[in-house]
Amino acid sequence: MRLAATAAFAILALVGCGEKTAAPPPTTDEPAPAEAIAQVRMVDLEGRPLANIMPIATAAPNAFEEPVARGPLTGADGVAAFAMPSRDLLYIRGWDPTGRMFANNYFEAHPQQGGRTKLMEIVMVQAASLELTLVDAAEQPLADTEARLMMFHPVEGPWWPAQAKTDANGHVRFAPVPPGIYTTEVRAREGGRIEIPDVSLPPGGKAALGVVALERE
């Protein structure tokens, strides 16, 4: 199974594109095994192993795609292995069940023979938050209304959705969300939408956008 490492978020530039490693071609005409074993190691930005992170495989690169395979939580050494389909292109990343961390890179696992992959090192970073105060075109607060967020990755497109409710002053906080630099789209059930480019969400920090006036659709 051929692997390629890809940086997931534009903000950090800490995990670049890795080398592509091609598996040896099949030596027989027998069909490839239905499953392969993915081997992963979860680490933080300093390279320290992380326990209790679940490795997952998805059919699309975006962070909210439903996994097609899940592995056991990593141990103290940050390592885990799990079975995944070997006949499809899949994307391997880490998922923190507590929501405190997001994967900063993922690996592409290309269709090949079964067997075990090389060890894939996945870097996890602290979650971020996004805060803003929503007003309508007349600059009246959009109070006590449902707001929806979609974050767009600069390469992969729609990347992460979130929703929250505004308070009496129209203030809303979306958390946890993955750190990075995104174009963000905010919609309110009553009040319209707005698209905001180049929103920078620092790992473990927050972006405060102040008062934002939504546009009627």
N, CA, C and O of each residue as an XYZ file, in Angstrom:
868
protein
N       0.844     -1.179      0.000
C       0.000      0.000      0.000
C       0.886      1.238      0.000
O       1.701      1.417      0.905
N       0.733      2.096     -1.011
C       1.576      3.278     -1.146
C       1.062      4.381     -0.238
O      -0.145      4.605     -0.153
N       1.966      5.068      0.438
C       1.598      6.089      1.413
C       2.186      7.425      1.009
O       3.302      7.498      0.497
N       1.426      8.476      1.244
C       1.927      9.826      1.034
C       1.467     10.688      2.182
O       0.280     10.702      2.509
N       2.385     11.408      2.803
C       2.026     12.283      3.921
C       1.644     13.648      3.386
O       2.291     14.178      2.483
N       0.581     14.215      3.953
C       0.076     15.499      3.499
C      -0.214     16.383      4.697
O      -0.830     15.939      5.666
N       0.237     17.659      4.636
C      -0.088     18.601      5.701
C      -1.552     18.971      5.602
O      -2.037     19.322      4.526
N      -2.257     18.894      6.711
C      -3.694     19.144      6.684
C      -4.026     20.619      6.822
O      -5.016     21.071      6.246
N      -3.249     21.375      7.552
C      -3.599     22.747      7.862
C      -2.533     23.695      7.364
O      -1.340     23.407      7.459
N      -2.962     24.830      6.832
C      -2.030     25.756      6.210
C      -1.258     26.594      7.213
O      -0.234     27.177      6.856
N      -1.712     26.674      8.449
C      -1.143     27.654      9.376
C       0.233     27.273      9.885
O       1.069     28.154     10.088
N       0.495     26.006     10.097
C       1.676     25.643     10.866
C       2.906     25.361     10.019
O       4.021     25.681     10.430
N       2.727     24.777      8.858
C       3.853     24.411      7.998
C       4.885     23.600      8.776
O       6.084     23.705      8.517
N       4.424     22.798      9.724
C       5.331     22.010     10.545
C       5.436     20.576     10.055
O       6.410     19.879     10.343
N       4.441     20.149      9.325
C       4.458     18.801      8.786
C       4.263     18.913      7.287
O       3.146     19.138      6.821
N       5.316     18.763      6.542
C       5.240     18.938      5.105
C       4.859     17.658      4.402
O       4.490     16.670      5.037
N       4.950     17.681      3.075
C       4.622     16.497      2.304
C       5.740     15.480      2.451
O       6.913     15.815      2.285
N       5.390     14.264      2.755
C       6.373     13.207      2.917
C       6.672     12.523      1.604
O       6.039     12.802      0.586
N       7.632     11.632      1.633
C       7.977     10.887      0.442
C       6.901      9.855      0.153
O       6.282      9.295      1.058
N       6.701      9.626     -1.115
C       5.759      8.590     -1.524
C       6.504      7.258     -1.593
O       7.534      7.144     -2.258
N       5.981      6.279     -0.913
C       6.627      4.980     -0.842
C       5.776      3.965     -1.577
O       4.659      3.666     -1.152
N       6.285      3.435     -2.665
C       5.520      2.489     -3.471
C       5.725      1.070     -2.965
O       6.846      0.649     -2.681
N       4.618      0.342     -2.860
C       4.704     -1.067     -2.495
C       5.187     -1.859     -3.693
O       4.964     -1.436     -4.827
N       5.854     -3.019     -3.481
C       6.260     -3.836     -4.614
C       5.051     -4.292     -5.409
O       3.997     -4.548     -4.826
N       5.173     -4.400     -6.723
C       4.028     -4.847     -7.530
C       3.660     -6.279     -7.193
O       4.498     -7.049     -6.724
N       2.389     -6.640     -7.434
C       1.970     -8.021     -7.165
C       2.808     -9.003     -7.973
O       3.164     -8.723     -9.118
N       3.118    -10.127     -7.394
C       3.918    -11.142     -8.078
C       3.061    -12.249     -8.655
O       3.569    -13.123     -9.358
N       1.757    -12.225     -8.367
C       0.848    -13.230     -8.915
C      -0.405    -12.532     -9.410
O      -0.583    -11.329     -9.219
N      -1.266    -13.302    -10.045
C      -2.536    -12.760    -10.526
C      -3.641    -12.907     -9.504
O      -4.803    -12.640     -9.814
N      -3.311    -13.327     -8.292
C      -4.318    -13.483     -7.269
C      -4.840    -12.120     -6.835
O      -4.080    -11.152     -6.821
N      -6.134    -12.019     -6.476
C      -6.673    -10.730     -6.031
C      -6.001    -10.259     -4.756
O      -5.587    -11.065     -3.923
N      -5.895     -8.928     -4.609
C      -5.283     -8.364     -3.415
C      -6.137     -8.654     -2.190
O      -7.361     -8.722     -2.295
N      -5.513     -8.826     -1.035
C      -6.294     -9.041      0.188
C      -7.252     -7.887      0.429
O      -6.986     -6.749      0.045
N      -8.371     -8.198      1.070
C      -9.395     -7.183      1.289
C      -8.994     -6.171      2.349
O      -9.535     -5.066      2.385
N      -8.040     -6.540      3.221
C      -7.668     -5.644      4.305
C      -6.164     -5.503      4.395
O      -5.408     -6.394      4.008
N      -5.752     -4.361      4.918
C      -4.359     -4.109      5.253
C      -4.318     -3.647      6.701
O      -5.344     -3.275      7.271
N      -3.142     -3.672      7.286
C      -2.960     -3.215      8.654
C      -2.225     -1.877      8.624
O      -1.087     -1.797      8.163
N      -2.884     -0.829      9.117
C      -2.272      0.494      9.197
C      -1.560      0.632     10.541
O      -2.127      0.318     11.587
N      -0.325      1.100     10.504
C       0.463      1.309     11.713
C       0.712      2.802     11.886
O       1.230      3.456     10.981
N       0.343      3.343     13.046
C       0.441      4.789     13.266
C       1.121      5.077     14.600
O       1.141      4.251     15.512
N       1.671      6.273     14.670
C       2.219      6.788     15.925
C       1.744      8.220     16.059
O       1.990      9.040     15.175
N       1.065      8.532     17.156
C       0.547      9.866     17.415
C       1.521     10.631     18.308
O       1.961     10.133     19.344
N       1.851     11.869     17.875
C       2.774     12.697     18.648
C       2.245     14.124     18.712
O       1.377     14.513     17.931
N       2.793     14.914     19.675
C       2.450     16.333     19.735
C       3.454     17.127     18.910
O       4.298     16.541     18.232
N       3.370     18.445     18.960
C       4.240     19.288     18.141
C       5.718     19.130     18.498
O       6.588     19.411     17.674
N       6.001     18.688     19.708
C       7.384     18.475     20.128
C       7.844     17.048     19.863
O       8.958     16.678     20.234
N       7.004     16.248     19.230
C       7.379     14.881     18.924
C       7.180     13.899     20.058
O       7.643     12.762     19.975
N       6.499     14.313     21.121
C       6.256     13.419     22.252
C       5.046     12.539     21.965
O       4.050     13.011     21.417
N       5.127     11.256     22.333
C       4.008     10.344     22.039
C       2.752     10.734     22.803
O       2.822     11.242     23.922
N       1.614     10.493     22.186
C       0.320     10.824     22.771
C      -0.503      9.565     22.959
O      -0.682      8.781     22.028
N      -1.003      9.379     24.172
C      -1.895      8.264     24.462
C      -3.346      8.680     24.234
O      -3.667      9.868     24.201
N      -4.216      7.684     24.076
C      -5.671      7.873     24.002
C      -6.123      8.647     22.773
O      -7.122      9.365     22.824
N      -5.396      8.508     21.668
C      -5.806      9.059     20.381
C      -6.218      7.894     19.486
O      -5.508      6.891     19.413
N      -7.350      8.016     18.811
C      -7.859      6.943     17.959
C      -7.421      7.165     16.509
O      -7.699      8.226     15.948
N      -6.749      6.199     15.892
C      -6.474      6.305     14.459
C      -7.718      5.962     13.656
O      -8.450      5.035     14.000
N      -7.954      6.702     12.597
C      -9.117      6.458     11.751
C      -8.712      6.512     10.287
O      -7.707      7.126      9.929
N      -9.509      5.862      9.446
C      -9.360      5.927      7.998
C     -10.666      6.435      7.419
O     -11.740      5.950      7.775
N     -10.575      7.418      6.521
C     -11.765      7.989      5.891
C     -11.641      7.909      4.372
O     -10.543      7.765      3.835
N     -12.771      8.004      3.695
C     -12.790      7.938      2.240
C     -12.545      9.292      1.598
O     -12.364      9.368      0.383
N     -12.534     10.362      2.382
C     -12.283     11.709      1.883
C     -11.321     12.406      2.833
O     -11.258     12.048      4.009
N     -10.562     13.401      2.351
C      -9.564     14.033      3.207
C     -10.113     14.968      4.260
O      -9.404     15.288      5.214
N     -11.362     15.426      4.126
C     -11.845     16.400      5.105
C     -11.997     15.778      6.483
O     -12.159     14.568      6.634
N     -11.938     16.654      7.486
C     -11.812     16.178      8.864
C     -13.117     15.646      9.443
O     -13.098     15.002     10.492
N     -14.262     15.899      8.782
C     -15.518     15.463      9.370
C     -16.123     14.261      8.655
O     -17.248     13.862      8.955
N     -15.383     13.684      7.710
C     -15.888     12.507      7.008
C     -16.052     11.335      7.980
O     -15.188     11.100      8.824
N     -17.149     10.611      7.858
C     -17.380      9.439      8.706
C     -16.317      8.382      8.427
O     -16.113      8.022      7.268
N     -15.638      7.877      9.445
C     -14.587      6.876      9.213
C     -15.129      5.581      8.621
O     -16.235      5.143      8.940
N     -14.317      4.978      7.746
C     -14.642      3.638      7.251
C     -13.945      2.580      8.092
O     -14.290      1.400      8.018
N     -12.964      2.994      8.894
C     -12.287      2.071      9.801
C     -11.749      2.865     10.980
O     -11.308      4.004     10.829
N     -11.791      2.249     12.153
C     -11.282      2.855     13.378
C     -10.338      1.877     14.059
O     -10.504      0.662     13.958
N      -9.341      2.426     14.757
C      -8.426      1.589     15.491
C      -8.577      1.778     16.987
O      -9.367      2.610     17.432
N      -7.829      1.016     17.766
C      -7.856      1.182     19.214
C      -7.137      2.454     19.620
O      -6.308      2.968     18.869
N      -7.446      2.964     20.797
C      -6.747      4.138     21.313
C      -5.266      3.817     21.487
O      -4.896      2.707     21.870
N      -4.435      4.803     21.199
C      -3.003      4.612     21.348
C      -2.637      4.423     22.815
O      -3.334      4.897     23.713
N      -1.525      3.718     23.038
C      -1.004      3.534     24.379
C      -0.020      4.622     24.732
O       0.051      5.649     24.056
N       0.736      4.404     25.785
C       1.683      5.408     26.261
C       2.768      5.723     25.235
O       3.345      6.810     25.253
N       3.046      4.767     24.338
C       4.062      5.001     23.306
C       3.498      5.693     22.077
O       4.235      5.954     21.126
N       2.193      5.997     22.079
C       1.564      6.679     20.959
C       1.277      5.797     19.763
O       0.843      6.300     18.727
N       1.502      4.506     19.870
C       1.419      3.593     18.733
C       0.119      2.794     18.772
O      -0.357      2.405     19.839
N      -0.444      2.557     17.589
C      -1.603      1.678     17.446
C      -1.600      1.103     16.038
O      -0.968      1.654     15.136
N      -2.303      0.000     15.854
C      -2.456     -0.617     14.542
C      -3.909     -1.038     14.381
O      -4.568     -1.421     15.348
N      -4.403     -0.963     13.143
C      -5.791     -1.350     12.906
C      -5.967     -1.815     11.474
O      -5.190     -1.455     10.589
N      -7.007     -2.624     11.255
C      -7.315     -3.134      9.930
C      -8.148     -2.113      9.158
O      -9.038     -1.468      9.711
N      -7.837     -1.981      7.857
C      -8.595     -1.082      6.985
C      -8.696     -1.720      5.608
O      -7.872     -2.566      5.259
N      -9.705     -1.324      4.811
C      -9.802     -1.859      3.452
C      -8.545     -1.509      2.651
O      -8.009     -0.407      2.780
N      -8.076     -2.450      1.823
C      -6.838     -2.231      1.074
C      -7.092     -1.931     -0.400
O      -6.141     -1.695     -1.146
N      -8.355     -1.934     -0.840
C      -8.640     -1.779     -2.261
C      -9.120     -0.391     -2.646
O      -9.473     -0.153     -3.801
N      -9.137      0.526     -1.688
C      -9.605      1.882     -1.949
C      -8.581      2.899     -1.461
O      -7.789      2.618     -0.561
N      -8.607      4.078     -2.064
C      -7.799      5.186     -1.555
C      -8.406      5.656     -0.241
O      -9.589      5.994     -0.188
N      -7.611      5.680      0.809
C      -8.081      6.101      2.117
C      -7.147      7.152      2.698
O      -6.009      7.313      2.256
N      -7.657      7.863      3.701
C      -6.908      8.935      4.363
C      -6.812      8.589      5.844
O      -7.824      8.382      6.513
N      -5.580      8.531      6.346
C      -5.318      8.090      7.712
C      -4.962      9.289      8.568
O      -4.074     10.067      8.217
N      -5.655      9.443      9.698
C      -5.378     10.555     10.612
C      -5.705     10.112     12.033
O      -6.116      8.975     12.266
N      -5.517     11.025     12.973
C      -5.867     10.755     14.350
C      -7.113     11.517     14.758
O      -7.408     12.584     14.221
N      -7.850     10.952     15.725
C      -9.041     11.597     16.268
C      -8.985     11.525     17.785
O      -8.797     10.455     18.365
N      -9.150     12.672     18.412
C      -9.143     12.758     19.871
C     -10.582     12.692     20.371
O     -11.349     13.622     20.123
N     -10.974     11.630     21.064
C     -12.359     11.529     21.544
C     -12.770     12.659     22.475
O     -13.960     12.945     22.600
N     -11.809     13.310     23.133
C     -12.142     14.411     24.036
C     -12.341     15.729     23.307
O     -12.839     16.683     23.905
N     -11.965     15.816     22.026
C     -12.123     17.048     21.264
C     -11.091     18.107     21.573
O     -11.239     19.247     21.133
N     -10.055     17.772     22.310
C      -9.060     18.774     22.689
C      -7.947     18.942     21.660
O      -7.222     19.937     21.680
N      -7.812     17.959     20.753
C      -6.734     18.003     19.779
C      -7.255     17.604     18.403
O      -8.231     16.864     18.278
N      -6.580     18.113     17.376
C      -6.889     17.761     15.992
C      -5.607     17.335     15.293
O      -4.509     17.749     15.664
N      -5.769     16.498     14.272
C      -4.607     16.068     13.489
C      -4.115     17.204     12.604
O      -4.913     17.884     11.959
N      -2.801     17.410     12.572
C      -2.201     18.443     11.734
C      -1.746     17.883     10.389
O      -1.348     18.648      9.510
N      -1.797     16.577     10.214
C      -1.451     15.978      8.930
C      -2.229     14.682      8.761
O      -2.793     14.149      9.716
N      -2.249     14.191      7.545
C      -2.851     12.893      7.299
C      -2.013     12.172      6.258
O      -1.166     12.779      5.603
N      -2.249     10.882      6.109
C      -1.546     10.077      5.122
C      -2.543      9.519      4.118
O      -3.644      9.105      4.480
N      -2.141      9.514      2.854
C      -2.923      8.849      1.824
C      -2.455      7.401      1.714
O      -1.266      7.139      1.530
N      -3.374      6.483      1.825
C      -3.077      5.068      1.658
C      -3.709      4.621      0.339
O      -4.929      4.495      0.236
N      -2.874      4.385     -0.655
C      -3.367      4.056     -1.985
C      -3.642      2.561     -2.122
O      -3.018      1.750     -1.437
N      -4.575      2.192     -3.004
C      -4.895      0.773     -3.173
C      -3.673     -0.012     -3.642
O      -3.016      0.362     -4.613
N      -3.383     -1.089     -2.949
C      -2.283     -1.976     -3.318
C      -2.544     -3.331     -2.703
O      -3.688     -3.682     -2.413
N      -1.491     -4.086     -2.506
C      -1.612     -5.356     -1.818
C      -1.925     -5.104     -0.347
O      -1.811     -3.980      0.143
N      -2.317     -6.158      0.340
C      -2.547     -6.042      1.777
C      -1.228     -5.969      2.531
O      -0.253     -5.407      2.031
N      -1.194     -6.530      3.725
C       0.015     -6.465      4.536
C      -0.026     -5.288      5.487
O      -1.095     -4.755      5.786
N       1.149     -4.883      5.963
C       1.259     -3.781      6.918
C       1.871     -2.563      6.256
O       2.794     -2.679      5.449
N       1.354     -1.396      6.603
C       1.945     -0.150      6.119
C       3.207      0.145      6.918
O       3.453     -0.453      7.965
N       3.994      1.070      6.408
C       5.064      1.627      7.218
C       4.435      2.433      8.356
O       3.266      2.811      8.291
N       5.222      2.686      9.387
C       4.716      3.454     10.520
C       4.462      4.894     10.086
O       5.365      5.566      9.586
N       3.236      5.362     10.279
C       2.845      6.727      9.905
C       2.810      7.591     11.164
O       2.096      7.272     12.114
N       3.570      8.677     11.176
C       3.600      9.565     12.341
C       2.646     10.729     12.117
O       2.818     11.516     11.186
N       1.654     10.829     12.967
C       0.614     11.848     12.852
C       0.769     12.836     14.001
O       0.807     12.452     15.170
N       0.856     14.108     13.649
C       1.049     15.172     14.634
C      -0.308     15.733     15.041
O      -1.110     16.115     14.190
N      -0.557     15.778     16.339
C      -1.801     16.319     16.875
C      -1.525     17.689     17.500
O      -0.502     17.888     18.155
N      -2.453     18.631     17.288
C      -2.299     19.982     17.829
C      -3.528     20.360     18.648
O      -4.610     19.804     18.459
N      -3.348     21.308     19.557
C      -4.433     21.745     20.425
C      -5.550     22.402     19.616
O      -5.288     23.118     18.650
N      -6.782     22.156     20.014
C      -7.948     22.742     19.352
C      -7.982     24.256     19.548
O      -7.364     24.793     20.467
N      -8.706     24.923     18.676
C      -8.876     26.374     18.729
C     -10.348     26.709     18.936
O     -11.196     25.819     19.002
N     -10.641     28.005     19.039
C     -12.027     28.469     19.118
C     -12.183     29.733     18.284
O     -11.219     30.458     18.041
N     -13.403     29.981     17.857
C     -13.735     31.156     17.052
C     -14.900     31.871     17.707
O     -15.931     31.260     17.989
N     -14.738     33.179     17.954
C     -15.784     33.979     18.592
C     -16.107     35.197     17.741
O     -15.217     35.806     17.149
N     -17.374     35.544     17.686
C     -17.816     36.743     16.977
C     -19.198     37.128     17.466
O     -19.902     36.332     18.087
N     -19.569     38.358     17.176
C     -20.894     38.870     17.523
C     -21.641     39.135     16.232
O     -21.186     39.912     15.392
N     -22.780     38.497     16.073
C     -23.540     38.580     14.825
C     -24.626     39.638     14.918
O     -25.393     39.688     15.879
N     -24.671     40.484     13.893
C     -25.736     41.481     13.767
C     -26.314     41.379     12.369
O     -25.681     40.838     11.462
N     -27.538     41.908     12.197
C     -28.156     41.890     10.874
C     -27.740     43.123     10.086
O     -26.912     43.912     10.542
N     -28.315     43.284      8.905
C     -27.935     44.405      8.047
C     -28.252     45.750      8.678
O     -27.646     46.759      8.318
N     -29.198     45.780      9.617
C     -29.535     47.015     10.329
C     -28.711     47.162     11.605
O     -28.976     48.042     12.424
N     -27.711     46.295     11.770
C     -26.797     46.321     12.919
C     -27.494     46.011     14.239
O     -27.077     46.466     15.303
N     -28.565     45.226     14.144
C     -29.246     44.759     15.339
C     -28.723     43.365     15.702
O     -28.586     42.514     14.823
N     -28.431     43.123     16.982
C     -27.897     41.814     17.376
C     -28.846     40.682     17.009
O     -30.062     40.785     17.165
N     -28.249     39.597     16.514
C     -29.020     38.395     16.228
C     -29.012     37.545     17.491
O     -28.160     36.674     17.669
N     -29.971     37.815     18.356
C     -29.995     37.220     19.688
C     -30.688     35.863     19.684
O     -31.664     35.643     18.966
N     -30.157     34.961     20.504
C     -30.791     33.668     20.775
C     -31.204     32.942     19.500
O     -32.336     32.475     19.370
N     -30.266     32.856     18.567
C     -30.557     32.175     17.310
C     -29.446     31.183     16.990
O     -28.310     31.343     17.437
N     -29.780     30.166     16.222
C     -28.807     29.144     15.857
C     -27.879     29.679     14.778
O     -28.334     30.223     13.771
N     -26.584     29.523     14.990
C     -25.580     29.932     14.016
C     -24.800     28.701     13.576
O     -24.494     27.825     14.384
N     -24.484     28.645     12.296
C     -23.740     27.520     11.739
C     -22.453     28.020     11.097
O     -22.416     29.073     10.459
N     -21.416     27.241     11.283
C     -20.103     27.571     10.747
C     -19.646     26.460      9.813
O     -19.800     25.280     10.130
N     -19.081     26.830      8.658
C     -18.371     25.873      7.817
C     -16.994     26.448      7.530
O     -16.863     27.582      7.067
N     -15.966     25.650      7.810
C     -14.590     26.045      7.560
C     -14.131     25.398      6.261
O     -14.313     24.197      6.059
N     -13.532     26.202      5.377
C     -13.084     25.715      4.077
C     -11.558     25.688      4.032
O     -10.900     26.714      4.205
N     -11.007     24.494      3.798
C      -9.572     24.335      3.652
C      -9.141     24.921      2.307
O      -9.872     24.780      1.325
N      -7.970     25.577      2.231
C      -7.564     26.216      0.978
C      -7.339     25.248     -0.170
O      -7.383     25.660     -1.330
N      -7.103     23.982      0.114
C      -6.875     22.991     -0.931
C      -8.026     21.990     -1.014
O      -8.494     21.665     -2.106
N      -8.476     21.506      0.134
C      -9.438     20.405      0.169
C     -10.894     20.838      0.158
O     -11.779     19.993      0.020
N     -11.171     22.134      0.300
C     -12.555     22.589      0.282
C     -13.229     22.475      1.640
O     -12.572     22.676      2.661
N     -14.539     22.154      1.687
C     -15.248     22.073      2.972
C     -14.510     21.153      3.936
O     -14.219     20.001      3.616
N     -14.212     21.678      5.120
C     -13.310     20.947      6.004
C     -13.921     20.612      7.360
O     -13.772     19.489      7.842
N     -14.611     21.575      7.985
C     -15.115     21.304      9.340
C     -16.352     22.142      9.613
O     -16.305     23.363      9.462
N     -17.465     21.518     10.014
C     -18.677     22.250     10.372
C     -18.813     22.390     11.884
O     -18.279     21.574     12.635
N     -19.511     23.399     12.323
C     -19.818     23.570     13.750
C     -21.109     24.370     13.854
O     -21.499     25.063     12.914
N     -21.763     24.268     14.994
C     -22.947     25.076     15.237
C     -23.010     25.450     16.702
O     -22.512     24.727     17.564
N     -23.630     26.592     16.976
C     -23.769     27.087     18.343
C     -24.915     28.088     18.344
O     -25.434     28.453     17.290
N     -25.305     28.527     19.533
C     -26.405     29.475     19.661
C     -25.878     30.806     20.167
O     -25.046     30.847     21.073
N     -26.360     31.891     19.583
C     -25.954     33.218     20.040
C     -26.615     33.539     21.378
O     -27.660     32.986     21.722
N     -25.979     34.446     22.127
C     -26.591     34.878     23.385
C     -27.486     36.096     23.131
O     -27.781     36.426     21.983
N     -27.904     36.746     24.183
C     -28.834     37.870     24.051
C     -28.232     39.038     23.302
O     -28.959     39.888     22.789
N     -26.889     39.092     23.230
C     -26.211     40.178     22.521
C     -25.708     39.776     21.144
O     -25.025     40.553     20.476
N     -26.042     38.568     20.719
C     -25.598     38.091     19.411
C     -24.218     37.458     19.417
O     -23.700     37.086     18.364
N     -23.614     37.331     20.603
C     -22.279     36.735     20.685
C     -22.377     35.220     20.569
O     -23.282     34.595     21.123
N     -21.420     34.637     19.832
C     -21.414     33.193     19.657
C     -19.972     32.697     19.669
O     -19.057     33.384     19.218
N     -19.794     31.493     20.193
C     -18.466     30.869     20.266
C     -18.549     29.474     19.674
O     -19.374     28.656     20.083
N     -17.674     29.213     18.696
C     -17.571     27.893     18.095
C     -16.315     27.208     18.636
O     -15.206     27.712     18.461
N     -16.489     26.071     19.288
C     -15.360     25.345     19.856
C     -15.810     23.925     20.204
O     -16.968     23.709     20.561
N     -14.892     22.956     20.100
C     -13.541     23.101     19.559
C     -13.566     23.038     18.032
O     -14.430     22.394     17.438
N     -12.606     23.716     17.413
C     -12.446     23.665     15.962
C     -10.967     23.457     15.652
O     -10.116     23.798     16.474
N     -10.644     22.905     14.482
C      -9.245     22.641     14.154
C      -8.473     23.931     13.879
O      -8.999     24.823     13.213
N      -7.241     24.053     14.375
C      -6.436     25.225     14.076
C      -6.018     25.244     12.610
O      -5.980     24.206     11.949
N      -5.712     26.419     12.118
C      -5.306     26.568     10.732
C      -5.753     27.912     10.195
O      -6.236     28.762     10.942
N      -5.589     28.097      8.898
C      -6.061     29.302      8.212
C      -7.142     28.871      7.232
O      -6.890     28.066      6.335
N      -8.330     29.399      7.404
C      -9.482     28.960      6.628
C     -10.290     30.153      6.120
O     -10.247     31.250      6.675
N     -11.031     29.886      5.034
C     -12.171     30.736      4.711
C     -13.347     30.184      5.508
O     -13.616     28.983      5.480
N     -14.042     31.064      6.215
C     -15.147     30.608      7.051
C     -16.460     31.197      6.545
O     -16.527     32.359      6.147
N     -17.490     30.374      6.570
C     -18.836     30.824      6.230
C     -19.705     30.700      7.475
O     -19.784     29.631      8.080
N     -20.351     31.786      7.850
C     -21.239     31.802      9.013
C     -22.658     32.070      8.529
O     -22.894     32.991      7.747
N     -23.592     31.264      8.998
C     -25.006     31.445      8.683
C     -25.800     31.498      9.973
O     -25.460     30.829     10.948
N     -26.850     32.289      9.977
C     -27.770     32.337     11.104
C     -29.152     31.949     10.609
O     -29.536     32.262      9.481
N     -29.888     31.270     11.462
C     -31.238     30.849     11.071
C     -32.064     32.052     10.643
O     -32.848     31.975      9.697
N     -31.884     33.153     11.339
C     -32.523     34.407     10.950
C     -31.424     35.453     10.838
O     -30.781     35.791     11.831
N     -31.208     35.964      9.634
C     -30.193     36.996      9.511
C     -29.255     36.866      8.343
O     -28.514     37.809      8.065
N     -29.242     35.730      7.629
C     -28.423     35.610      6.442
C     -27.100     34.922      6.675
O     -26.991     34.048      7.535
N     -26.075     35.318      5.901
C     -24.791     34.645      5.918
C     -23.678     35.651      5.617
O     -23.926     36.784      5.204
N     -22.438     35.191      5.839
C     -21.273     35.955      5.430
C     -20.119     34.986      5.250
O     -20.035     33.971      5.942
N     -19.231     35.305      4.317
C     -18.010     34.529      4.095
C     -16.822     35.396      4.464
O     -16.696     36.526      3.992
N     -15.948     34.861      5.312
C     -14.808     35.622      5.813
C     -13.530     34.885      5.428
O     -13.305     33.774      5.907
N     -12.683     35.469      4.576
C     -11.467     34.764      4.148
C     -10.338     34.884      5.168
O     -10.310     35.799      5.991
N      -9.409     33.932      5.088
C      -8.135     33.988      5.816
C      -8.301     34.193      7.320
O      -7.634     35.037      7.918
N      -9.184     33.424      7.917
C      -9.332     33.445      9.377
C      -8.269     32.532      9.974
O      -8.219     31.340      9.669
N      -7.423     33.098     10.824
C      -6.324     32.354     11.433
C      -6.705     31.885     12.826
O      -7.027     32.690     13.699
N      -6.665     30.577     13.022
C      -7.028     29.971     14.300
C      -5.778     29.317     14.893
O      -5.362     28.260     14.420
N      -5.172     29.924     15.919
C      -3.926     29.392     16.464
C      -4.159     28.151     17.324
O      -5.183     28.056     17.999
N      -3.232     27.208     17.309
C      -3.374     26.020     18.159
C      -3.489     26.404     19.624
O      -2.643     27.127     20.148
N      -4.528     25.924     20.284
C      -4.737     26.222     21.688
C      -5.207     27.633     21.966
O      -5.288     28.033     23.127
N      -5.520     28.400     20.932
C      -5.934     29.794     21.119
C      -7.281     30.068     20.494
O      -8.040     29.144     20.201
N      -7.577     31.331     20.292
C      -8.860     31.702     19.715
C      -8.697     32.848     18.737
O      -7.745     33.626     18.805
N      -9.646     32.927     17.833
C      -9.780     34.066     16.929
C     -11.040     34.810     17.327
O     -12.120     34.220     17.372
N     -10.916     36.107     17.617
C     -12.060     36.950     17.983
C     -12.276     37.946     16.844
O     -11.449     38.831     16.624
N     -13.374     37.804     16.133
C     -13.619     38.615     14.936
C     -14.439     39.863     15.211
O     -14.677     40.655     14.299
N     -14.877     40.057     16.456
C     -15.646     41.254     16.775
C     -17.055     41.185     16.218
O     -17.645     40.109     16.117
N     -17.591     42.350     15.856
C     -18.957     42.431     15.345
C     -18.955     42.153     13.849
O     -18.202     42.770     13.095
N     -19.794     41.230     13.429
C     -19.878     40.823     12.038
C     -21.320     40.950     11.572
O     -22.222     40.352     12.160
N     -21.538     41.724     10.523
C     -22.885     41.919      9.975
C     -23.145     40.885      8.883
O     -22.389     40.793      7.915
N     -24.213     40.111      9.043
C     -24.571     39.113      8.050
C     -25.326     39.768      6.898
O     -25.982     40.797      7.060
N     -25.213     39.145      5.747
C     -25.864     39.644      4.540
C     -27.059     38.773      4.209
O     -26.993     37.547      4.305
N     -28.153     39.411      3.817
C     -29.326     38.666      3.420
C     -29.039     37.904      2.133
O     -28.396     38.433      1.225
N     -29.514     36.662      2.052
C     -29.302     35.851      0.858
C     -30.374     36.138     -0.179
O     -30.363     35.546     -1.258
